[in-house]
Coordinates of C-alpha atoms in Angstrom, one line a residue:
X1 CA 1.1 -41.5 -67.0
X2 CA 3.4 -39.4 -69.2
X3 CA 6.7 -41.1 -69.3
X4 CA 5.6 -43.5 -72.0
X5 CA 4.6 -40.6 -74.2
X6 CA 8.2 -39.3 -73.9
X7 CA 9.6 -42.5 -75.0
X8 CA 7.4 -42.7 -78.0
X9 CA 7.8 -39.1 -79.2
X10 CA 11.5 -38.9 -78.8
X11 CA 12.3 -42.2 -80.5
X12 CA 9.6 -41.9 -83.2
X13 CA 11.6 -39.4 -85.2
X14 CA 13.8 -42.2 -86.5
X15 CA 10.7 -43.3 -88.6
X16 CA 11.8 -40.9 -91.3
X17 CA 15.4 -41.7 -91.3
X18 CA 15.2 -45.0 -93.2
X19 CA 16.7 -44.9 -96.7
X20 CA 14.3 -43.9 -99.4
X21 CA 16.2 -45.7 -102.1
X22 CA 17.6 -49.1 -103.0
X23 CA 20.3 -50.6 -100.8
X24 CA 21.0 -51.6 -97.3
X25 CA 19.6 -50.1 -94.1
X26 CA 21.7 -46.9 -94.5
X27 CA 23.1 -47.3 -98.0
X28 CA 21.8 -45.9 -101.3
X29 CA 23.0 -47.8 -104.3
X30 CA 21.0 -46.0 -107.0
X31 CA 23.5 -43.2 -107.7
X32 CA 23.3 -43.1 -111.5
X33 CA 20.5 -43.3 -114.0
X34 CA 22.0 -46.5 -115.4
X35 CA 21.1 -48.3 -112.2
X36 CA 17.4 -47.1 -112.3
X37 CA 17.0 -48.5 -115.8
X38 CA 19.0 -51.7 -115.5
X39 CA 19.5 -52.5 -111.8
X40 CA 22.7 -54.6 -112.3
X41 CA 25.7 -52.5 -113.1
X42 CA 28.5 -54.1 -111.0
X43 CA 30.2 -55.6 -114.1
X44 CA 29.5 -52.8 -116.6
X45 CA 32.2 -50.6 -118.1
X46 CA 30.9 -47.0 -118.1
X47 CA 31.1 -43.7 -116.2
X48 CA 28.6 -44.9 -113.7
X49 CA 31.3 -47.4 -112.7
X50 CA 32.9 -44.7 -110.7
X51 CA 30.4 -46.0 -108.1
X52 CA 29.5 -49.5 -109.2
X53 CA 32.7 -50.7 -110.8
X54 CA 35.5 -48.2 -110.2
X55 CA 38.3 -50.6 -111.3
X56 CA 36.5 -51.1 -114.6
X57 CA 36.4 -47.4 -115.5
X58 CA 40.0 -47.5 -116.5
X59 CA 39.0 -49.6 -119.6
X60 CA 37.1 -46.7 -121.0
X61 CA 38.7 -44.5 -123.6
X62 CA 41.2 -41.8 -122.7
X63 CA 40.0 -38.3 -121.8
X64 CA 37.5 -36.7 -119.4
X65 CA 34.2 -38.5 -118.6
X66 CA 31.4 -36.7 -116.7
X67 CA 27.9 -37.9 -115.6
X68 CA 25.2 -35.5 -114.3
X69 CA 22.2 -37.2 -112.9
X70 CA 18.8 -36.2 -111.4
X71 CA 16.3 -38.3 -109.6
X72 CA 12.9 -37.9 -108.1
X73 CA 11.6 -40.4 -105.6
X74 CA 8.3 -40.8 -103.8
X75 CA 7.6 -43.3 -101.1
X76 CA 4.7 -44.1 -98.8
X77 CA 5.1 -46.2 -95.6
X78 CA 2.0 -47.9 -94.2
X79 CA 1.7 -49.6 -90.8
X80 CA -1.7 -51.2 -90.1
X81 CA -2.2 -51.6 -86.3
X82 CA -4.9 -53.6 -84.6
X83 CA -5.3 -52.8 -80.9
X84 CA -8.5 -53.0 -78.8
X85 CA -7.8 -49.8 -76.9
X86 CA -8.0 -47.8 -80.2
X87 CA -11.8 -48.1 -79.9
X88 CA -11.5 -45.6 -76.9
X89 CA -10.3 -42.9 -79.2
X90 CA -13.3 -40.5 -79.2
X91 CA -12.3 -39.0 -82.5
X92 CA -11.7 -42.3 -84.4
X93 CA -12.9 -45.3 -82.4
X94 CA -11.9 -47.9 -85.0
X95 CA -9.4 -50.8 -85.2
X96 CA -7.5 -51.9 -87.2
X97 CA -6.1 -48.5 -88.2
X98 CA -3.7 -47.4 -91.0
X99 CA -0.9 -45.0 -90.1
X100 CA 0.8 -43.6 -93.2
X101 CA 4.0 -41.7 -93.8
X102 CA 4.9 -39.9 -97.0
X103 CA 8.5 -39.3 -98.1
X104 CA 9.1 -37.1 -101.1
X105 CA 12.5 -36.1 -102.6
X106 CA 12.0 -34.0 -105.7
X107 CA 15.7 -33.3 -106.5
X108 CA 18.4 -35.9 -105.8
X109 CA 21.5 -35.0 -107.8
X110 CA 24.6 -37.1 -108.3
X111 CA 27.8 -36.5 -110.3
X112 CA 30.6 -38.9 -111.5
X113 CA 33.8 -37.9 -113.1
X114 CA 36.9 -39.7 -114.4
X115 CA 40.0 -38.7 -116.2
X116 CA 41.7 -41.6 -118.0
X117 CA 45.3 -41.3 -119.2
X118 CA 47.4 -44.3 -120.1
X119 CA 47.1 -47.0 -117.4
X120 CA 45.5 -44.6 -114.9
X121 CA 42.0 -43.4 -114.1
X122 CA 41.5 -40.7 -111.6
X123 CA 37.9 -40.6 -110.3
X124 CA 35.4 -38.6 -108.2
X125 CA 31.8 -39.1 -107.2
X126 CA 29.2 -37.0 -105.4
X127 CA 25.9 -38.5 -104.3
X128 CA 23.5 -39.2 -101.4
X129 CA 25.1 -42.3 -100.0
X130 CA 22.4 -42.7 -97.3
X131 CA 19.0 -41.3 -96.3
X132 CA 17.8 -39.1 -99.0
X133 CA 14.5 -37.6 -98.2
X134 CA 11.9 -36.2 -95.9
X135 CA 9.0 -38.2 -94.3
X136 CA 5.9 -36.9 -92.6
X137 CA 3.4 -38.7 -90.5
X138 CA 0.5 -36.2 -90.2
X139 CA -1.3 -38.2 -87.5
X140 CA 1.7 -39.6 -85.7
X141 CA 2.2 -43.4 -85.4
X142 CA 0.4 -46.3 -84.0
X143 CA 2.9 -46.6 -81.2
X144 CA 1.9 -43.0 -80.3
X145 CA -1.7 -43.9 -80.0
X146 CA -1.0 -47.2 -78.3
X147 CA 0.7 -45.4 -75.4
X148 CA -2.0 -42.8 -75.3
X149 CA -4.6 -45.5 -74.9
X150 CA -2.5 -47.3 -72.2
X151 CA -2.0 -43.9 -70.4
X152 CA -5.7 -43.4 -70.4
X153 CA -6.2 -46.8 -68.7
X154 CA -3.5 -45.9 -66.2
X155 CA -5.2 -42.6 -65.5
X156 CA -8.6 -44.2 -64.7
X157 CA -6.8 -46.8 -62.6
X158 CA -5.3 -44.0 -60.5
X159 CA -8.6 -42.2 -60.5
X160 CA -10.4 -45.3 -59.2
X161 CA -7.9 -45.8 -56.4
X162 CA -8.3 -42.3 -55.2
X163 CA -12.1 -42.3 -55.4
X164 CA -12.3 -45.7 -53.6
X165 CA -10.2 -44.3 -50.8
X166 CA -12.4 -41.1 -50.8
X167 CA -15.6 -43.1 -50.8
X168 CA -17.1 -40.8 -53.4
X169 CA -16.9 -40.1 -57.1
X170 CA -14.5 -37.4 -58.1
X171 CA -11.8 -38.3 -60.6
X172 CA -13.9 -41.1 -62.1
X173 CA -16.8 -38.8 -62.8
X174 CA -17.8 -38.1 -66.4
X175 CA -16.6 -34.5 -65.9
X176 CA -13.0 -35.8 -65.1
X177 CA -11.2 -39.0 -66.2
X178 CA -14.3 -41.1 -66.2
X179 CA -14.3 -44.9 -66.1
X180 CA -14.1 -46.0 -69.7
X181 CA -10.5 -45.0 -70.6
X182 CA -11.6 -42.7 -73.5
X183 CA -9.0 -40.3 -74.8
X184 CA -8.1 -37.7 -77.4
X185 CA -4.9 -36.1 -78.5
X186 CA -3.0 -34.6 -81.5
X187 CA 0.3 -35.8 -82.8
X188 CA 2.6 -35.2 -85.7
X189 CA 6.0 -36.4 -86.8
X190 CA 8.4 -35.0 -89.5
X191 CA 12.0 -35.9 -90.2
X192 CA 14.7 -35.8 -92.8
X193 CA 18.0 -37.5 -93.2
X194 CA 20.8 -36.8 -95.8
X195 CA 24.2 -38.5 -96.0
X196 CA 26.2 -36.6 -98.6
X197 CA 29.1 -38.5 -99.9
X198 CA 32.1 -37.2 -101.8
X199 CA 34.7 -39.8 -103.0
X200 CA 38.0 -39.7 -104.7
X201 CA 40.1 -42.6 -106.0
X202 CA 42.4 -44.0 -108.7
X203 CA 42.3 -47.2 -110.8
X204 CA 45.4 -48.7 -112.4
X205 CA 45.4 -51.1 -115.4
X206 CA 47.8 -53.8 -114.3
X207 CA 47.4 -55.5 -117.7
X208 CA 45.1 -55.3 -120.7
X209 CA 42.7 -57.6 -118.8
X210 CA 43.1 -56.7 -115.1
X211 CA 42.8 -53.5 -113.1
X212 CA 42.7 -52.5 -109.4
X213 CA 41.2 -49.5 -107.6
X214 CA 41.6 -47.7 -104.2
X215 CA 39.6 -44.8 -103.0
X216 CA 38.2 -42.9 -100.0
X217 CA 34.7 -41.4 -99.5
X218 CA 34.0 -38.6 -97.1
X219 CA 30.5 -38.4 -95.7
X220 CA 28.7 -35.6 -94.1
X221 CA 25.4 -36.4 -92.4
X222 CA 22.7 -33.9 -91.5
X223 CA 19.4 -34.9 -90.0
X224 CA 16.4 -33.0 -88.4
X225 CA 13.5 -34.4 -86.4
X226 CA 10.5 -32.5 -85.3
X227 CA 7.4 -34.0 -83.6
X228 CA 4.9 -33.5 -80.9
X229 CA 2.1 -35.1 -78.8
X230 CA -0.2 -32.4 -77.5
X231 CA -3.7 -31.7 -76.2
X232 CA -3.9 -35.0 -74.4
X233 CA -7.2 -35.5 -72.7
X234 CA -8.5 -38.5 -70.7
X235 CA -12.2 -38.6 -70.5
X236 CA -13.1 -34.9 -70.2
X237 CA -10.0 -33.9 -68.2
X238 CA -7.0 -32.4 -70.0
X239 CA -3.9 -34.2 -68.7
X240 CA -2.1 -30.9 -67.9
X241 CA -4.5 -30.2 -65.1
X242 CA -2.9 -32.9 -62.9
X243 CA 0.7 -31.9 -64.0
X244 CA 0.6 -28.1 -63.9
X245 CA -2.8 -26.5 -64.1
X246 CA -1.2 -23.1 -64.6
X247 CA 0.3 -24.1 -67.9
X248 CA -1.9 -25.6 -70.7
X249 CA 1.2 -27.0 -72.4
X250 CA 2.7 -28.7 -69.3
X251 CA 1.6 -32.2 -70.6
X252 CA 2.8 -31.6 -74.1
X253 CA 5.8 -33.3 -75.6
X254 CA 7.8 -31.6 -78.3
X255 CA 10.9 -32.9 -80.1
X256 CA 13.2 -30.6 -82.1
X257 CA 16.5 -32.1 -82.8
X258 CA 19.3 -31.5 -85.4
X259 CA 22.0 -34.1 -85.9
X260 CA 25.2 -33.9 -87.8
X261 CA 28.4 -36.0 -88.2
X262 CA 31.3 -36.9 -90.4
X263 CA 32.7 -40.3 -91.5
X264 CA 35.1 -41.8 -93.9
X265 CA 34.9 -45.0 -96.1
X266 CA 37.9 -46.7 -97.6
X267 CA 37.2 -48.6 -100.8
X268 CA 38.9 -51.3 -102.8
X269 CA 37.9 -52.8 -106.2
X270 CA 39.1 -55.1 -109.0
X271 CA 38.0 -55.9 -112.5
X272 CA 39.0 -58.7 -114.9
X273 CA 38.1 -58.9 -118.6
X274 CA 38.4 -62.0 -120.7
X275 CA 36.8 -62.4 -124.1
X276 CA 33.1 -61.4 -123.9
X277 CA 33.1 -61.8 -120.1
X278 CA 33.8 -59.3 -117.4
X279 CA 34.1 -59.9 -113.7
X280 CA 34.3 -57.3 -110.9
X281 CA 34.3 -57.0 -107.1
X282 CA 34.2 -54.0 -104.7
X283 CA 34.6 -53.7 -101.0
X284 CA 33.6 -50.7 -98.9
X285 CA 34.8 -50.7 -95.3
X286 CA 32.4 -49.8 -92.5
X287 CA 32.0 -46.1 -92.0
X288 CA 32.2 -45.0 -88.4
X289 CA 29.6 -42.3 -87.8
X290 CA 28.9 -40.4 -84.6
X291 CA 26.0 -37.9 -84.9
X292 CA 26.0 -34.9 -82.5
X293 CA 22.7 -33.6 -81.3
X294 CA 21.6 -30.0 -81.0
X295 CA 18.2 -30.2 -79.4
X296 CA 15.4 -28.0 -77.9
X297 CA 13.0 -30.5 -76.5
X298 CA 10.0 -29.8 -74.3
X299 CA 9.3 -32.5 -71.7
X300 CA 6.5 -32.8 -69.1
X301 CA 7.3 -33.4 -65.4
X302 CA 5.5 -35.8 -63.1
X303 CA 7.2 -34.6 -60.0
X304 CA 4.3 -32.4 -58.8
X305 CA 1.6 -35.1 -59.4
X306 CA 0.8 -35.5 -55.7
X307 CA 0.6 -31.7 -55.0
X308 CA -1.6 -31.1 -58.1
X309 CA -3.9 -34.0 -57.2
X310 CA -4.2 -32.6 -53.7
X311 CA -5.0 -29.1 -55.0
X312 CA -7.7 -30.5 -57.3
X313 CA -9.2 -32.4 -54.4
X314 CA -9.0 -29.5 -52.0
X315 CA -11.0 -27.2 -54.4
X316 CA -13.7 -29.8 -55.0
X317 CA -14.0 -30.9 -51.3
X318 CA -14.0 -27.3 -50.0
X319 CA -16.9 -26.4 -52.2
X320 CA -18.7 -29.6 -51.2
X321 CA -18.3 -29.0 -47.5
X322 CA -19.4 -25.4 -47.8
X323 CA -22.5 -26.5 -49.6
X324 CA -23.1 -28.8 -46.6
X325 CA -23.1 -25.8 -44.3
X326 CA -19.5 -25.5 -43.0
X327 CA -17.9 -22.1 -42.9
X328 CA -15.2 -21.6 -45.5
X329 CA -12.3 -21.9 -43.1
X330 CA -13.5 -25.1 -41.6
X331 CA -14.4 -26.5 -45.0
X332 CA -10.8 -25.8 -46.2
X333 CA -9.4 -27.5 -43.1
X334 CA -11.6 -30.5 -43.5
X335 CA -10.8 -30.7 -47.2
X336 CA -7.1 -30.6 -46.5
X337 CA -7.4 -33.4 -43.9
X338 CA -9.5 -35.5 -46.2
X339 CA -7.2 -35.1 -49.2
X340 CA -4.1 -35.9 -47.1
X341 CA -5.7 -39.1 -45.8
X342 CA -6.8 -40.2 -49.3
X343 CA -3.3 -39.6 -50.8
X344 CA -1.7 -41.5 -47.9
X345 CA -4.0 -44.5 -48.5
X346 CA -1.7 -47.5 -49.1
X347 CA -3.3 -48.4 -52.4
X348 CA -3.1 -44.8 -53.7
X349 CA 0.5 -44.5 -52.5
X350 CA 1.4 -47.7 -54.3
X351 CA -0.3 -46.5 -57.5
X352 CA 1.3 -43.1 -57.6
X353 CA 4.7 -44.5 -56.5
X354 CA 4.5 -47.0 -59.3
X355 CA 3.9 -44.3 -61.9
X356 CA 6.8 -42.2 -60.6
X357 CA 9.2 -45.2 -60.5
X358 CA 8.3 -46.1 -64.0
X359 CA 8.9 -42.5 -65.0
X360 CA 12.3 -42.3 -63.5
X361 CA 13.4 -45.7 -64.9
X362 CA 12.4 -44.6 -68.4
X363 CA 13.6 -41.1 -68.5
X364 CA 17.2 -41.9 -69.7
X365 CA 15.8 -44.2 -72.4
X366 CA 13.3 -41.5 -73.4
X367 CA 15.8 -38.7 -73.6
X368 CA 18.8 -40.7 -74.6
X369 CA 19.0 -40.7 -78.4
X370 CA 18.0 -37.0 -78.8
X371 CA 19.5 -35.4 -75.7
X372 CA 21.1 -32.1 -76.5
X373 CA 24.9 -32.3 -77.0
X374 CA 25.0 -36.1 -77.0
X375 CA 26.8 -38.1 -79.7
X376 CA 25.1 -41.2 -81.0
X377 CA 26.2 -44.1 -83.2
X378 CA 25.0 -44.2 -86.8
X379 CA 27.5 -46.4 -88.7
X380 CA 27.1 -47.2 -92.4
X381 CA 27.7 -50.9 -92.9
X382 CA 30.6 -52.4 -94.9
X383 CA 29.5 -53.5 -98.4
X384 CA 30.7 -56.2 -100.7
X385 CA 29.6 -56.3 -104.3
X386 CA 30.3 -58.9 -107.0
X387 CA 29.3 -58.7 -110.7
X388 CA 29.5 -60.8 -113.8
X389 CA 28.8 -59.4 -117.3
X390 CA 28.5 -61.2 -120.6
X391 CA 28.0 -59.9 -124.1
X392 CA 27.0 -62.7 -126.5
X393 CA 26.9 -60.2 -129.4
X394 CA 28.2 -56.6 -129.5
X395 CA 24.7 -55.1 -129.3
X396 CA 23.6 -57.1 -126.2
X397 CA 24.9 -57.0 -122.7
X398 CA 23.7 -59.2 -119.8
X399 CA 24.7 -58.6 -116.1
X400 CA 24.1 -60.3 -112.8
X401 CA 25.2 -59.0 -109.4
X402 CA 25.3 -59.6 -105.7
X403 CA 25.5 -57.2 -102.7
X404 CA 26.2 -58.0 -99.0
X405 CA 25.7 -55.4 -96.4
X406 CA 27.1 -56.2 -93.0
X407 CA 24.3 -54.3 -91.1
X408 CA 24.6 -56.5 -88.1
X409 CA 28.0 -55.1 -87.2
X410 CA 27.2 -51.4 -88.1
X411 CA 26.7 -49.9 -84.7
X412 CA 23.5 -48.0 -84.1
X413 CA 22.0 -46.4 -81.0
X414 CA 21.6 -48.8 -78.1
X415 CA 23.1 -51.5 -80.4
X416 CA 19.8 -52.0 -82.1
X417 CA 21.7 -53.5 -85.0
X418 CA 22.2 -56.6 -82.9
X419 CA 18.5 -57.3 -83.2
X420 CA 19.1 -58.2 -86.9
X421 CA 20.2 -61.6 -88.1
X422 CA 24.0 -61.9 -88.3
X423 CA 23.9 -62.6 -92.0
X424 CA 23.1 -59.0 -92.8
X425 CA 21.3 -57.8 -95.9
X426 CA 21.5 -59.8 -99.2
X427 CA 20.7 -58.4 -102.6
X428 CA 20.6 -60.1 -106.0
X429 CA 20.1 -58.4 -109.3
X430 CA 20.1 -59.0 -113.0
X431 CA 19.9 -56.7 -116.0
X432 CA 20.0 -56.5 -119.8
X433 CA 20.6 -53.7 -122.3
X434 CA 20.3 -53.8 -126.0
X435 CA 21.4 -51.4 -128.7
X436 CA 18.3 -51.2 -130.9
X437 CA 20.1 -48.8 -133.3
X438 CA 23.3 -46.9 -133.2
X439 CA 21.3 -44.1 -131.6
X440 CA 19.1 -45.9 -129.1
X441 CA 19.7 -48.3 -126.3
X442 CA 17.0 -49.9 -124.2
X443 CA 17.4 -51.7 -120.9
X444 CA 15.5 -53.4 -118.0
X445 CA 16.5 -55.1 -114.8
X446 CA 15.4 -56.6 -111.5
X447 CA 16.7 -56.6 -107.9
X448 CA 15.7 -58.5 -104.8
X449 CA 16.5 -57.1 -101.4
X450 CA 16.4 -59.5 -98.4
X451 CA 17.1 -57.9 -95.0
X452 CA 18.1 -60.0 -92.0
X453 CA 15.0 -58.9 -90.1
X454 CA 13.6 -60.3 -86.8
X455 CA 10.3 -59.5 -85.0
X456 CA 12.2 -57.7 -82.3
X457 CA 13.8 -55.4 -84.8
X458 CA 10.5 -54.4 -86.4
X459 CA 9.2 -51.1 -85.1
X460 CA 7.1 -48.4 -86.7
X461 CA 9.6 -45.9 -85.5
X462 CA 12.2 -47.5 -87.8
X463 CA 11.4 -50.3 -90.2
X464 CA 12.4 -51.9 -93.5
X465 CA 10.8 -54.8 -95.4
X466 CA 12.2 -57.0 -98.1
X467 CA 11.3 -56.1 -101.7
X468 CA 11.6 -56.7 -105.4
X469 CA 12.4 -53.8 -107.7
X470 CA 12.1 -53.5 -111.4
X471 CA 13.5 -50.8 -113.6
X472 CA 13.4 -49.8 -117.3
X473 CA 14.7 -47.0 -119.4
X474 CA 16.8 -46.1 -122.4
X475 CA 19.7 -44.0 -123.7
X476 CA 19.7 -41.7 -126.7
X477 CA 23.2 -41.3 -128.1
X478 CA 23.0 -37.7 -129.3
X479 CA 26.6 -37.8 -130.5
X480 CA 29.6 -40.1 -129.9
X481 CA 30.5 -38.0 -126.9
X482 CA 27.0 -37.1 -125.5
X483 CA 24.4 -39.5 -124.2
X484 CA 21.0 -38.7 -122.6
X485 CA 19.3 -41.3 -120.4
X486 CA 15.9 -41.7 -118.8
X487 CA 14.7 -44.3 -116.4
X488 CA 11.9 -45.4 -114.0
X489 CA 11.9 -48.0 -111.3
X490 CA 9.2 -49.3 -108.9
X491 CA 9.7 -51.3 -105.8
X492 CA 7.2 -54.0 -104.7
X493 CA 7.5 -54.4 -101.0
X494 CA 6.7 -57.4 -98.9
X495 CA 4.4 -57.3 -95.9
X496 CA 5.9 -58.1 -92.5
X497 CA 3.4 -59.0 -89.7
X498 CA 4.2 -59.0 -86.0
X499 CA 2.2 -59.5 -82.8
X500 CA 2.8 -58.8 -79.2
X501 CA 0.9 -59.3 -76.0
X502 CA 0.5 -56.2 -73.8
X503 CA -0.1 -56.6 -70.1
X504 CA -2.2 -53.7 -68.9
X505 CA -2.8 -55.1 -65.3
X506 CA -2.5 -58.4 -63.5
X507 CA -4.6 -60.8 -65.5
X508 CA -5.5 -58.2 -68.1
X509 CA -3.8 -58.2 -71.5
X510 CA -4.5 -57.2 -75.1
X511 CA -2.8 -58.2 -78.4
X512 CA -1.1 -55.5 -80.5
X513 CA -0.8 -56.5 -84.1
X514 CA 1.2 -54.7 -86.8
X515 CA 1.5 -55.1 -90.6
X516 CA 4.4 -53.2 -92.2
X517 CA 4.8 -52.4 -95.9
X518 CA 6.0 -49.6 -98.3
X519 CA 5.5 -48.3 -101.8
X520 CA 8.2 -46.6 -103.8
X521 CA 8.6 -44.9 -107.2
X522 CA 11.7 -43.3 -108.7
X523 CA 12.2 -41.3 -111.9
X524 CA 15.6 -40.4 -113.2
X525 CA 17.3 -38.5 -116.1
X526 CA 20.9 -37.7 -116.9
X527 CA 23.6 -37.0 -119.3
X528 CA 27.0 -38.6 -119.9
X529 CA 29.7 -36.4 -121.5
X530 CA 33.1 -37.3 -122.9
X531 CA 35.5 -34.5 -123.7

């Protein structure tokens, strides 16, 4: 009855680890205010190019160039689940049901620096290259409740088998599990994920029109997941009473896991200028990441199920036989014999054995990703970007860009990445900026993100959906060497719907429907300084 709870609680933490910002599954591409206000920066020449177009930075003027950026991001994730068993929830007997998670990151800093001298440009960048926020599901997830509902049905199935063998109503009574499969529980999920990236590299101007770049990014990942499923009750019987009646928390599941790891990303880039055109390309190699767990998890045990059921039956039957006139000692003996006979009934034996076998077969899966001391895969995918820029007049600049994230070959736990389409994630963007005056520049842009999703990949514990983002903003040129920028972008997410058939018993099945979407807003401000 409880093994499915373990699987859900221990894997659900990943729900908060999906990236809050623009980019691939584990890649943030909005690392400078210029991106937020224009979206397409791959072919631009500016200090933000330390990330977007590092080869092009060498075409800036000589001296020191520094960018200091701040972002605030807020995201909600909504999964609408429709499942017949949800109507058995005594506290909220409705279906479909919305499960919402909130991710809020009030301070996301980033810094870019370049020192240009002659044909060389020495560069450094610090930013959140992946993750970037905290996410909380105050009421858990639909998959939590799905398993609770199914566990309740399993409990009344076992109760029915015992009472049928006993020839009397005991565990199926309204004071115990009952016959309806009603349930109640409390659940919560909270997690955070930060991938801090620090890069260093150099660009070289091969000619007045062509430059190359090579660099290396070091990444430190730190993650934390905390969640629980507790106070589980089927009918009017707390679940702990059949696991360990002496401990009210014996049926509770609690996850508390810290993860950390280090990885390195080699990077290459080129830039070519001709007339009013500029062309660029960058390639980031796959980052191998192995995250080590430090966990303190509380897990229930089903090993004493037979003994606890027997103890429950002995107490009830002893009282019943004493009320019928038997002395206490004889009543206890008869209760022991009756309980033993019932629990040895072939149907009861098969039912309890099935539960235990299922528990044993799932335990490695349940504990696996968050087991204490274990290292798990969390690669950041390789990334190819291409950009084209055109300036028909000096005051106007038009860019288009393309990103390809090889998510399919970025190893994740249990090779979940192989559930994606092989083509990976594709992004297309376009942007325009215009110098209204010598002091003011305005800009806007658009980006489309198309993940290689499949129905098998979609899961409320870790999901992404395709989107269109729009950004706008401006720059105030305070002096020739000091710029102040502000920006806002909003992401319009698609809806992805899935459906699965759940077999509860031979000939008995229900349909579990899911509708996934998100909502995202980001604000940014920053300064660019030349000295």
